[in-house]
Amino acid sequence: MLAKRIIPCLDVRDGKVVKGINFVGIKEVGDPVECAAEYDRQGADEIVFLDITASNEGRGTMLDVVSRTAKKVFVPLTVGGGIRTIDDFRDTLRAGADKVSVNSAAVKNPSLISEAADIFGRQCVVVAIDAKKCPDGHYTVVINGGRIDMGIDAVEWAKKAEELGAGEILLTSMDTDGVKGGFDIDMLNAVCSVVNIPVIASGGCGKLSHFTDVFEQTGASAALAASLFHYKELTVGEVKEEMKRHNIPVRTV
């Protein structure tokens, strides 16, 4: 079995790492380059940067952050937020990212996925899906920090993203994001059951057992967390030790 990945996520605004709950109540928590370097030291398998400013100004700030981080860390770096065009992909990869995460722009222009996969290789293309559960039980795609419901079935969108050339799905549950009650196991299983590419679980991790739960109960390839690591409640190393105790394969440093 392939090693499961532990991925710290850094939401970056105006060059600072920030964190909120359900995508609101944003607070600054640190310097992105220093945070990334610390997670690299702790044994993170990858690091995700999400530019939540996503304006032209934010893009320039973010590329500088990526460039400085790439010189200090030695694990794959995924960067997303405000990616709208092939030029954005190219600029982000040139700055030092290994993968580029695309979300809203892919929903509005699905051909962006296939174009990017053709030019840069599907291993570079991560399709991020923010979704929430509807009263009838299905999952719907939301964009703009969860403010706009696109009326698209999230499971079907994940399938389509793979068909278009996505190399990976980053699946965030809007219902659990920042709440620390655990990953959305049902949503993850719904998506993992229809795709053959890696799925990163995101949103809701609040304690050590949530990591083992997600790998024991779903087909997720990786688990992403932010608050737990930012506020030093857990280290990546502690998470991996717990996973080893549960016989879940992990890469050790």
mmCIF file of C-alpha atoms in Angstrom:
data_model
loop_
_atom_site.group_PDB
_atom_site.id
_atom_site.type_symbol
_atom_site.label_atom_id
_atom_site.label_comp_id
_atom_site.label_asym_id
_atom_site.label_seq_id
_atom_site.Cartn_x
_atom_site.Cartn_y
_atom_site.Cartn_z
ATOM 1 C CA MET A 1 0.000 0.000 0.000
ATOM 2 C CA LEU A 2 1.227 3.495 -0.810
ATOM 3 C CA ALA A 3 2.225 5.650 2.151
ATOM 4 C CA LYS A 4 -0.504 8.006 3.298
ATOM 5 C CA ARG A 5 0.435 11.684 3.231
ATOM 6 C CA ILE A 6 0.096 14.311 5.953
ATOM 7 C CA ILE A 7 -0.207 17.810 4.491
ATOM 8 C CA PRO A 8 -0.200 21.074 6.442
ATOM 9 C CA CYS A 9 -2.198 23.783 4.684
ATOM 10 C CA LEU A 10 -1.378 27.457 4.904
ATOM 11 C CA ASP A 11 -4.013 29.992 3.919
ATOM 12 C CA VAL A 12 -2.089 33.099 2.884
ATOM 13 C CA ARG A 13 -3.466 36.640 2.748
ATOM 14 C CA ASP A 14 -1.276 39.664 2.051
ATOM 15 C CA GLY A 15 1.830 37.554 2.670
ATOM 16 C CA LYS A 16 0.711 36.233 6.082
ATOM 17 C CA VAL A 17 -0.692 32.857 7.149
ATOM 18 C CA VAL A 18 -4.291 33.217 8.375
ATOM 19 C CA LYS A 19 -7.010 30.875 9.648
ATOM 20 C CA GLY A 20 -10.779 31.072 10.046
ATOM 21 C CA ILE A 21 -13.802 28.872 10.837
ATOM 22 C CA ASN A 22 -16.192 27.929 8.034
ATOM 23 C CA PHE A 23 -14.100 30.286 5.847
ATOM 24 C CA VAL A 24 -14.826 33.367 8.037
ATOM 25 C CA GLY A 25 -13.412 34.997 11.192
ATOM 26 C CA ILE A 26 -9.923 35.253 9.689
ATOM 27 C CA LYS A 27 -6.926 35.698 12.035
ATOM 28 C CA GLU A 28 -3.206 36.035 11.286
ATOM 29 C CA VAL A 29 -1.127 33.149 12.610
ATOM 30 C CA GLY A 30 2.369 33.543 11.165
ATOM 31 C CA ASP A 31 4.902 33.954 8.382
ATOM 32 C CA PRO A 32 4.337 31.464 5.520
ATOM 33 C CA VAL A 33 7.998 30.800 4.754
ATOM 34 C CA GLU A 34 8.841 30.132 8.410
ATOM 35 C CA CYS A 35 5.736 27.976 8.867
ATOM 36 C CA ALA A 36 6.519 25.935 5.761
ATOM 37 C CA ALA A 37 10.140 25.418 6.821
ATOM 38 C CA GLU A 38 9.006 24.205 10.248
ATOM 39 C CA TYR A 39 6.548 21.718 8.717
ATOM 40 C CA ASP A 40 9.291 20.484 6.397
ATOM 41 C CA ARG A 41 11.471 19.863 9.479
ATOM 42 C CA GLN A 42 8.606 18.012 11.161
ATOM 43 C CA GLY A 43 8.331 15.572 8.263
ATOM 44 C CA ALA A 44 5.360 16.901 6.275
ATOM 45 C CA ASP A 45 4.895 14.999 3.015
ATOM 46 C CA GLU A 46 3.731 18.082 1.140
ATOM 47 C CA ILE A 47 2.729 21.662 1.896
ATOM 48 C CA VAL A 48 -0.279 23.466 0.443
ATOM 49 C CA PHE A 49 -0.438 27.250 0.091
ATOM 50 C CA LEU A 50 -3.828 28.795 -0.676
ATOM 51 C CA ASP A 51 -3.817 32.475 -1.666
ATOM 52 C CA ILE A 52 -7.099 33.716 -0.219
ATOM 53 C CA THR A 53 -6.559 37.276 -1.434
ATOM 54 C CA ALA A 54 -6.626 36.101 -5.038
ATOM 55 C CA SER A 55 -6.420 39.597 -6.485
ATOM 56 C CA ASN A 56 -3.700 40.649 -8.918
ATOM 57 C CA GLU A 57 -1.910 42.194 -5.972
ATOM 58 C CA GLY A 58 -2.309 38.987 -3.976
ATOM 59 C CA ARG A 59 -0.949 36.959 -6.871
ATOM 60 C CA GLY A 60 2.280 38.974 -6.940
ATOM 61 C CA THR A 61 2.676 38.687 -3.174
ATOM 62 C CA MET A 62 1.958 34.962 -3.355
ATOM 63 C CA LEU A 63 4.511 34.265 -6.088
ATOM 64 C CA ASP A 64 7.157 35.965 -3.943
ATOM 65 C CA VAL A 65 6.141 33.793 -0.972
ATOM 66 C CA VAL A 66 6.300 30.658 -3.155
ATOM 67 C CA SER A 67 9.717 31.584 -4.519
ATOM 68 C CA ARG A 68 11.170 32.199 -1.053
ATOM 69 C CA THR A 69 9.583 29.023 0.332
ATOM 70 C CA ALA A 70 10.822 26.816 -2.526
ATOM 71 C CA LYS A 71 14.384 27.734 -1.580
ATOM 72 C CA LYS A 72 13.856 26.547 1.995
ATOM 73 C CA VAL A 73 11.708 23.412 1.785
ATOM 74 C CA PHE A 74 12.366 20.090 0.123
ATOM 75 C CA VAL A 75 8.900 18.559 -0.043
ATOM 76 C CA PRO A 76 6.359 19.123 -2.843
ATOM 77 C CA LEU A 77 4.643 22.491 -2.721
ATOM 78 C CA THR A 78 1.077 22.892 -3.999
ATOM 79 C CA VAL A 79 -0.208 26.425 -4.588
ATOM 80 C CA GLY A 80 -3.778 27.536 -5.256
ATOM 81 C CA GLY A 81 -6.084 30.519 -5.042
ATOM 82 C CA GLY A 82 -6.846 32.935 -7.859
ATOM 83 C CA ILE A 83 -5.577 30.561 -10.564
ATOM 84 C CA ARG A 84 -7.608 31.467 -13.637
ATOM 85 C CA THR A 85 -5.436 30.977 -16.709
ATOM 86 C CA ILE A 86 -2.663 28.862 -18.192
ATOM 87 C CA ASP A 87 -0.330 31.818 -17.571
ATOM 88 C CA ASP A 88 -1.226 31.644 -13.857
ATOM 89 C CA PHE A 89 -0.274 27.955 -13.886
ATOM 90 C CA ARG A 90 2.997 28.723 -15.656
ATOM 91 C CA ASP A 91 3.916 31.632 -13.354
ATOM 92 C CA THR A 92 3.159 29.590 -10.235
ATOM 93 C CA LEU A 93 5.209 26.598 -11.387
ATOM 94 C CA ARG A 94 8.085 28.867 -12.392
ATOM 95 C CA ALA A 95 8.024 30.461 -8.941
ATOM 96 C CA GLY A 96 8.784 27.047 -7.453
ATOM 97 C CA ALA A 97 5.471 25.232 -6.987
ATOM 98 C CA ASP A 98 5.378 21.524 -7.845
ATOM 99 C CA LYS A 99 1.600 21.435 -8.282
ATOM 100 C CA VAL A 100 -1.094 24.013 -8.913
ATOM 101 C CA SER A 101 -4.535 23.824 -7.350
ATOM 102 C CA VAL A 102 -7.446 25.250 -9.298
ATOM 103 C CA ASN A 103 -10.969 25.650 -7.946
ATOM 104 C CA SER A 104 -13.519 28.267 -9.047
ATOM 105 C CA ALA A 105 -11.944 28.842 -12.467
ATOM 106 C CA ALA A 106 -12.148 25.128 -13.262
ATOM 107 C CA VAL A 107 -15.831 25.062 -12.351
ATOM 108 C CA LYS A 108 -16.489 28.018 -14.658
ATOM 109 C CA ASN A 109 -14.108 26.852 -17.408
ATOM 110 C CA PRO A 110 -13.515 23.077 -17.207
ATOM 111 C CA SER A 111 -11.285 23.130 -20.287
ATOM 112 C CA LEU A 112 -8.645 24.836 -18.093
ATOM 113 C CA ILE A 113 -8.051 21.427 -16.472
ATOM 114 C CA SER A 114 -7.400 19.635 -19.749
ATOM 115 C CA GLU A 115 -5.270 22.477 -21.159
ATOM 116 C CA ALA A 116 -3.095 22.566 -18.046
ATOM 117 C CA ALA A 117 -2.762 18.755 -17.995
ATOM 118 C CA ASP A 118 -1.737 18.741 -21.675
ATOM 119 C CA ILE A 119 0.879 21.468 -21.207
ATOM 120 C CA PHE A 120 2.313 20.730 -17.758
ATOM 121 C CA GLY A 121 1.307 17.108 -17.126
ATOM 122 C CA ARG A 122 -1.614 15.922 -15.062
ATOM 123 C CA GLN A 123 0.669 15.353 -12.041
ATOM 124 C CA CYS A 124 0.810 19.178 -11.726
ATOM 125 C CA VAL A 125 -2.963 19.674 -11.779
ATOM 126 C CA VAL A 126 -4.877 19.514 -8.497
ATOM 127 C CA VAL A 127 -8.598 20.240 -8.712
ATOM 128 C CA ALA A 128 -9.848 21.651 -5.409
ATOM 129 C CA ILE A 129 -13.515 21.065 -4.684
ATOM 130 C CA ASP A 130 -15.324 22.888 -1.878
ATOM 131 C CA ALA A 131 -18.630 21.164 -1.198
ATOM 132 C CA LYS A 132 -21.451 21.003 1.305
ATOM 133 C CA LYS A 133 -24.290 18.617 2.010
ATOM 134 C CA CYS A 134 -27.796 19.464 0.792
ATOM 135 C CA PRO A 135 -31.004 18.565 2.648
ATOM 136 C CA ASP A 136 -31.680 15.762 0.146
ATOM 137 C CA GLY A 137 -28.336 14.151 1.002
ATOM 138 C CA HIS A 138 -26.302 14.965 -2.111
ATOM 139 C CA TYR A 139 -23.229 17.203 -2.102
ATOM 140 C CA THR A 140 -23.126 20.477 -3.996
ATOM 141 C CA VAL A 141 -20.127 22.452 -5.267
ATOM 142 C CA VAL A 142 -19.689 25.911 -3.733
ATOM 143 C CA ILE A 143 -17.248 28.656 -4.694
ATOM 144 C CA ASN A 144 -16.141 32.067 -3.402
ATOM 145 C CA GLY A 145 -15.472 30.772 0.098
ATOM 146 C CA GLY A 146 -18.743 28.885 0.165
ATOM 147 C CA ARG A 147 -20.887 31.904 -0.650
ATOM 148 C CA ILE A 148 -22.073 30.740 -4.077
ATOM 149 C CA ASP A 149 -23.771 27.393 -4.628
ATOM 150 C CA MET A 150 -23.067 26.370 -8.216
ATOM 151 C CA GLY A 151 -25.838 23.763 -8.303
ATOM 152 C CA ILE A 152 -23.310 21.139 -9.444
ATOM 153 C CA ASP A 153 -23.184 17.680 -7.889
ATOM 154 C CA ALA A 154 -19.773 17.431 -6.196
ATOM 155 C CA VAL A 155 -19.358 13.698 -6.818
ATOM 156 C CA GLU A 156 -20.118 14.063 -10.529
ATOM 157 C CA TRP A 157 -17.776 17.052 -10.729
ATOM 158 C CA ALA A 158 -14.953 15.008 -9.205
ATOM 159 C CA LYS A 159 -15.508 12.314 -11.842
ATOM 160 C CA LYS A 160 -15.484 14.902 -14.614
ATOM 161 C CA ALA A 161 -12.343 16.556 -13.261
ATOM 162 C CA GLU A 162 -10.523 13.239 -13.452
ATOM 163 C CA GLU A 163 -11.748 12.652 -17.000
ATOM 164 C CA LEU A 164 -10.495 16.113 -17.996
ATOM 165 C CA GLY A 165 -6.993 15.413 -16.690
ATOM 166 C CA ALA A 166 -6.841 16.239 -12.977
ATOM 167 C CA GLY A 167 -4.067 14.340 -11.235
ATOM 168 C CA GLU A 168 -5.522 14.789 -7.772
ATOM 169 C CA ILE A 169 -8.658 16.011 -5.969
ATOM 170 C CA LEU A 170 -8.443 18.275 -2.912
ATOM 171 C CA LEU A 171 -11.845 17.808 -1.285
ATOM 172 C CA THR A 172 -12.888 20.297 1.396
ATOM 173 C CA SER A 173 -16.114 19.981 3.337
ATOM 174 C CA MET A 174 -17.601 23.410 3.955
ATOM 175 C CA ASP A 175 -19.716 21.904 6.742
ATOM 176 C CA THR A 176 -16.698 20.740 8.752
ATOM 177 C CA ASP A 177 -14.019 23.319 7.826
ATOM 178 C CA GLY A 178 -12.371 24.756 10.939
ATOM 179 C CA VAL A 179 -14.930 23.133 13.256
ATOM 180 C CA LYS A 180 -12.527 20.391 14.442
ATOM 181 C CA GLY A 181 -15.221 17.710 14.629
ATOM 182 C CA GLY A 182 -13.525 15.367 12.188
ATOM 183 C CA PHE A 183 -13.293 14.921 8.444
ATOM 184 C CA ASP A 184 -16.476 14.431 6.422
ATOM 185 C CA ILE A 185 -16.224 10.648 6.075
ATOM 186 C CA ASP A 186 -19.431 10.240 4.047
ATOM 187 C CA MET A 187 -18.467 12.895 1.495
ATOM 188 C CA LEU A 188 -14.987 11.443 1.136
ATOM 189 C CA ASN A 189 -16.326 7.946 0.569
ATOM 190 C CA ALA A 190 -18.779 9.239 -2.030
ATOM 191 C CA VAL A 191 -15.942 10.836 -4.022
ATOM 192 C CA CYS A 192 -13.277 8.165 -3.447
ATOM 193 C CA SER A 193 -15.669 5.515 -4.754
ATOM 194 C CA VAL A 194 -15.954 7.141 -8.202
ATOM 195 C CA VAL A 195 -12.394 8.327 -8.963
ATOM 196 C CA ASN A 196 -9.091 6.526 -9.458
ATOM 197 C CA ILE A 197 -6.817 9.473 -8.669
ATOM 198 C CA PRO A 198 -5.635 10.461 -5.165
ATOM 199 C CA VAL A 199 -8.120 12.334 -2.972
ATOM 200 C CA ILE A 200 -6.865 14.700 -0.256
ATOM 201 C CA ALA A 201 -9.213 14.965 2.729
ATOM 202 C CA SER A 202 -9.640 18.521 3.952
ATOM 203 C CA GLY A 203 -11.786 20.283 6.525
ATOM 204 C CA GLY A 204 -12.560 19.407 10.123
ATOM 205 C CA CYS A 205 -9.522 17.723 11.618
ATOM 206 C CA GLY A 206 -9.469 18.493 15.347
ATOM 207 C CA LYS A 207 -7.539 15.731 17.101
ATOM 208 C CA LEU A 208 -5.128 12.877 16.578
ATOM 209 C CA SER A 209 -7.780 10.196 16.085
ATOM 210 C CA HIS A 210 -9.318 12.078 13.171
ATOM 211 C CA PHE A 211 -6.240 11.278 11.081
ATOM 212 C CA THR A 212 -6.461 7.555 11.729
ATOM 213 C CA ASP A 213 -10.246 7.622 11.258
ATOM 214 C CA VAL A 214 -9.994 9.141 7.789
ATOM 215 C CA PHE A 215 -7.481 6.560 6.577
ATOM 216 C CA GLU A 216 -9.202 3.596 8.207
ATOM 217 C CA GLN A 217 -12.695 4.586 7.053
ATOM 218 C CA THR A 218 -12.109 6.094 3.584
ATOM 219 C CA GLY A 219 -9.930 5.657 0.521
ATOM 220 C CA ALA A 220 -8.309 9.087 0.974
ATOM 221 C CA SER A 221 -4.635 9.199 -0.011
ATOM 222 C CA ALA A 222 -3.776 12.213 2.130
ATOM 223 C CA ALA A 223 -5.106 14.280 5.009
ATOM 224 C CA LEU A 224 -4.758 18.033 5.154
ATOM 225 C CA ALA A 225 -4.953 20.147 8.301
ATOM 226 C CA ALA A 226 -4.251 23.734 9.280
ATOM 227 C CA SER A 227 -5.319 24.906 12.760
ATOM 228 C CA LEU A 228 -3.949 21.867 14.599
ATOM 229 C CA PHE A 229 -0.485 22.474 13.209
ATOM 230 C CA HIS A 230 -0.549 26.278 13.237
ATOM 231 C CA TYR A 231 -1.513 26.452 16.903
ATOM 232 C CA LYS A 232 1.020 23.716 17.784
ATOM 233 C CA GLU A 233 -1.636 21.372 19.159
ATOM 234 C CA LEU A 234 0.043 18.576 17.193
ATOM 235 C CA THR A 235 3.188 18.114 15.140
ATOM 236 C CA VAL A 236 3.384 16.187 11.896
ATOM 237 C CA GLY A 237 5.711 13.736 13.655
ATOM 238 C CA GLU A 238 3.151 13.023 16.387
ATOM 239 C CA VAL A 239 0.506 12.335 13.746
ATOM 240 C CA LYS A 240 2.772 9.899 11.928
ATOM 241 C CA GLU A 241 3.687 8.063 15.127
ATOM 242 C CA GLU A 242 -0.011 7.573 15.835
ATOM 243 C CA MET A 243 -0.598 6.304 12.316
ATOM 244 C CA LYS A 244 2.248 3.808 12.671
ATOM 245 C CA ARG A 245 0.637 2.517 15.862
ATOM 246 C CA HIS A 246 -2.481 1.861 13.767
ATOM 247 C CA ASN A 247 -0.448 0.130 11.035
ATOM 248 C CA ILE A 248 -1.222 2.882 8.529
ATOM 249 C CA PRO A 249 1.741 3.220 6.139
ATOM 250 C CA VAL A 250 3.517 6.596 6.312
ATOM 251 C CA ARG A 251 6.805 8.052 5.106
ATOM 252 C CA THR A 252 9.138 8.553 8.043
ATOM 253 C CA VAL A 253 11.973 11.061 8.177
#
